[in-house]
Tab-separated table of C-alpha atoms in Angstrom:
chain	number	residue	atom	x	y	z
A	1	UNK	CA	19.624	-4.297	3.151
A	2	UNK	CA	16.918	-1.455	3.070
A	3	UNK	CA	13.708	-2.732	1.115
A	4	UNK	CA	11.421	-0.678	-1.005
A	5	UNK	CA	8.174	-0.282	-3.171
A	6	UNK	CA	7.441	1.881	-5.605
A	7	UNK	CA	3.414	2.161	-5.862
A	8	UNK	CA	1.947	3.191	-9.249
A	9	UNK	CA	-2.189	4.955	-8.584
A	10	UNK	CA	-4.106	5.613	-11.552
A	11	UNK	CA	-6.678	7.818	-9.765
A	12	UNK	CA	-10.132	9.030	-10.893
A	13	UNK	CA	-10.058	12.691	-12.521
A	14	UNK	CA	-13.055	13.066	-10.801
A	15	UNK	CA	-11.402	11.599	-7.258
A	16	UNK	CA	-8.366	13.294	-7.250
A	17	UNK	CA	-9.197	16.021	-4.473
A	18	UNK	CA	-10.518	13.039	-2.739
A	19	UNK	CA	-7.732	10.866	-3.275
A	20	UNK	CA	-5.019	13.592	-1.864
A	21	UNK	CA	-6.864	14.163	1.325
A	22	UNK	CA	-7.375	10.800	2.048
A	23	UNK	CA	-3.306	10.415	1.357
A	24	UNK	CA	-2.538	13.427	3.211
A	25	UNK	CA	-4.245	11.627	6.220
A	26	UNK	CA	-2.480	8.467	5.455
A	27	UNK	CA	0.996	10.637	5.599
A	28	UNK	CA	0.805	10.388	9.533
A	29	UNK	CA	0.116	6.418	9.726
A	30	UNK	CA	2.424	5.930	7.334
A	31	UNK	CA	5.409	7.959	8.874
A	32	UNK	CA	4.627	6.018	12.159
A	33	UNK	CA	5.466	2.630	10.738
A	34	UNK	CA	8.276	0.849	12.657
A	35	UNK	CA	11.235	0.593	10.150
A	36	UNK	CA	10.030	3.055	7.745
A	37	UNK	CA	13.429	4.943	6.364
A	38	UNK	CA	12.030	7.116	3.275
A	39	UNK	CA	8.280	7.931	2.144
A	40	UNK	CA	7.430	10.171	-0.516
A	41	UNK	CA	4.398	10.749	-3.043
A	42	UNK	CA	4.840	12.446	-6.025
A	43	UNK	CA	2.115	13.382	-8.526
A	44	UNK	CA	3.179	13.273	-12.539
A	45	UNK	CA	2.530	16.454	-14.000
A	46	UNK	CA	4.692	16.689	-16.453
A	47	UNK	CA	6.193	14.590	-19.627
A	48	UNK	CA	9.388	14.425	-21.693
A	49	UNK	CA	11.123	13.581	-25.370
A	50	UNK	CA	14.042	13.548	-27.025
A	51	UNK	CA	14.030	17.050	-27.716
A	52	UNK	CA	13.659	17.788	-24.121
A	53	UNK	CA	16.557	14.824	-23.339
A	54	UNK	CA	19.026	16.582	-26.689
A	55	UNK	CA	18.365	20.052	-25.664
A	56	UNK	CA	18.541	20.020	-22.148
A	57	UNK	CA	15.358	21.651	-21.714
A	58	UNK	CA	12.657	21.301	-18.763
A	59	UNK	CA	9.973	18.956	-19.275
A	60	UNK	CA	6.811	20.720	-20.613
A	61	UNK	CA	3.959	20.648	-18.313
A	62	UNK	CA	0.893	17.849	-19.248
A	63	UNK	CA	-2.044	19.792	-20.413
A	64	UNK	CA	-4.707	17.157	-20.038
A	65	UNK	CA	-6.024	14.439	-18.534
A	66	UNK	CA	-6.964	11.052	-20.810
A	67	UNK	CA	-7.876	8.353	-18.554
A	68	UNK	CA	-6.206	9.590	-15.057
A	69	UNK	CA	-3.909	10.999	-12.913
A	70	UNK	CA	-0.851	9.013	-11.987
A	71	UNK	CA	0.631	9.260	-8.662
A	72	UNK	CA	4.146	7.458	-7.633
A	73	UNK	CA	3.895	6.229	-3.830
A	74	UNK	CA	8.031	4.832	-2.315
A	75	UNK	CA	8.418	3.757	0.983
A	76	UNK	CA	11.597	2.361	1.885
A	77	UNK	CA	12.112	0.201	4.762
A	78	UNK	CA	15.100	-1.075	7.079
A	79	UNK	CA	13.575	-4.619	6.370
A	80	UNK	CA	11.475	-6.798	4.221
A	81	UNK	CA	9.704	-7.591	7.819
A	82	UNK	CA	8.928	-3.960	8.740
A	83	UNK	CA	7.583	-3.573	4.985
A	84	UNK	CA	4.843	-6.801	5.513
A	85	UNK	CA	3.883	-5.495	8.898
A	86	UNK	CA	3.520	-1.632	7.690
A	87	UNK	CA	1.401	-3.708	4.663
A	88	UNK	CA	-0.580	-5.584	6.749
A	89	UNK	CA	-1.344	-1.857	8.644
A	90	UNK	CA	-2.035	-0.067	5.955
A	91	UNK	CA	-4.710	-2.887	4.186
A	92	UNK	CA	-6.187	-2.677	7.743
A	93	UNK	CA	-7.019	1.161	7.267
A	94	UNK	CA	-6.835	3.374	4.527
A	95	UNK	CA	-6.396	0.414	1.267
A	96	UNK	CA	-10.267	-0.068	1.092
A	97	UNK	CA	-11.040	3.754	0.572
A	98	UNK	CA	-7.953	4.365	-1.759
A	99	UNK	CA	-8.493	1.574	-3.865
A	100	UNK	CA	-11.920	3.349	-4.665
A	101	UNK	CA	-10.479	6.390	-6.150
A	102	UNK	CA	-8.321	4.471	-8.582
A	103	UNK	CA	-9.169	3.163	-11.860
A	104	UNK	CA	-7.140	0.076	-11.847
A	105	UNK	CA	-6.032	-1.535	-9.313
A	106	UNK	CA	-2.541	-0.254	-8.267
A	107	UNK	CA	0.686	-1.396	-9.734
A	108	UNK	CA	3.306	-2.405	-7.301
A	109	UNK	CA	6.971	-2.860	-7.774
A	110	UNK	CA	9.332	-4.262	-5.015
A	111	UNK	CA	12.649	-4.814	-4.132
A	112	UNK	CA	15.736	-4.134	-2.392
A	113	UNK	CA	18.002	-1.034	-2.592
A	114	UNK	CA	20.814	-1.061	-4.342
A	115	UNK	CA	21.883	2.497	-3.976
């Protein structure tokens, strides 16, 4: 059964160009990872209530920053196995200078896939 995290950043406004480069440079290690089925980053930018949800209308775009910008990491992975070792790789390389940019450490959620 395929096994996944879902990574929560809270990054810096002042380290976000920083932060994107650095995972843009990541994107290539990460890809590589034996076992690695899905990867994707996603950066929130927008927001949503029930007026959006009962009209059916497109989330309005955020228009500032409080504390920082959010970013979503998921990775998905044929195994829990492939998902320690691509771990292990990725503490061994980039988790030092990303964990700088943040300001909290990251949230991570885990599991496997139900669908």
């Amino acid at each position: 059964m395929p096994f996944a995290e879902v990574c929560i950043y809270q990054v810096k406004p002042q380290k976000v160009e920083e932060f994107e480069t650095l995972m843009l440079e990541a994107k290539s290690f990460l890809e590589k990872q034996e076992g690695l089925l899905l990867l994707r980053l996603v950066k929130r930018g927008y927001h949503i209530d029930m007026e959006q949800i009962k009209e059916g209308l497109p989330p309005p775009a955020l228009t500032r920053i409080v504390k920082s910008v959010k970013y979503l990491l998921y990775w998905e992975f044929d195994t829990k196995e492939s998902y320690g070792a691509a771990q292990k790789n990725l503490y061994d390389t980039y988790w030092k200078a990303v964990e700088k940019c943040l300001v909290a450490p990251h949230d991570k959620y885990l599991g496997e896939r139900l669908f």
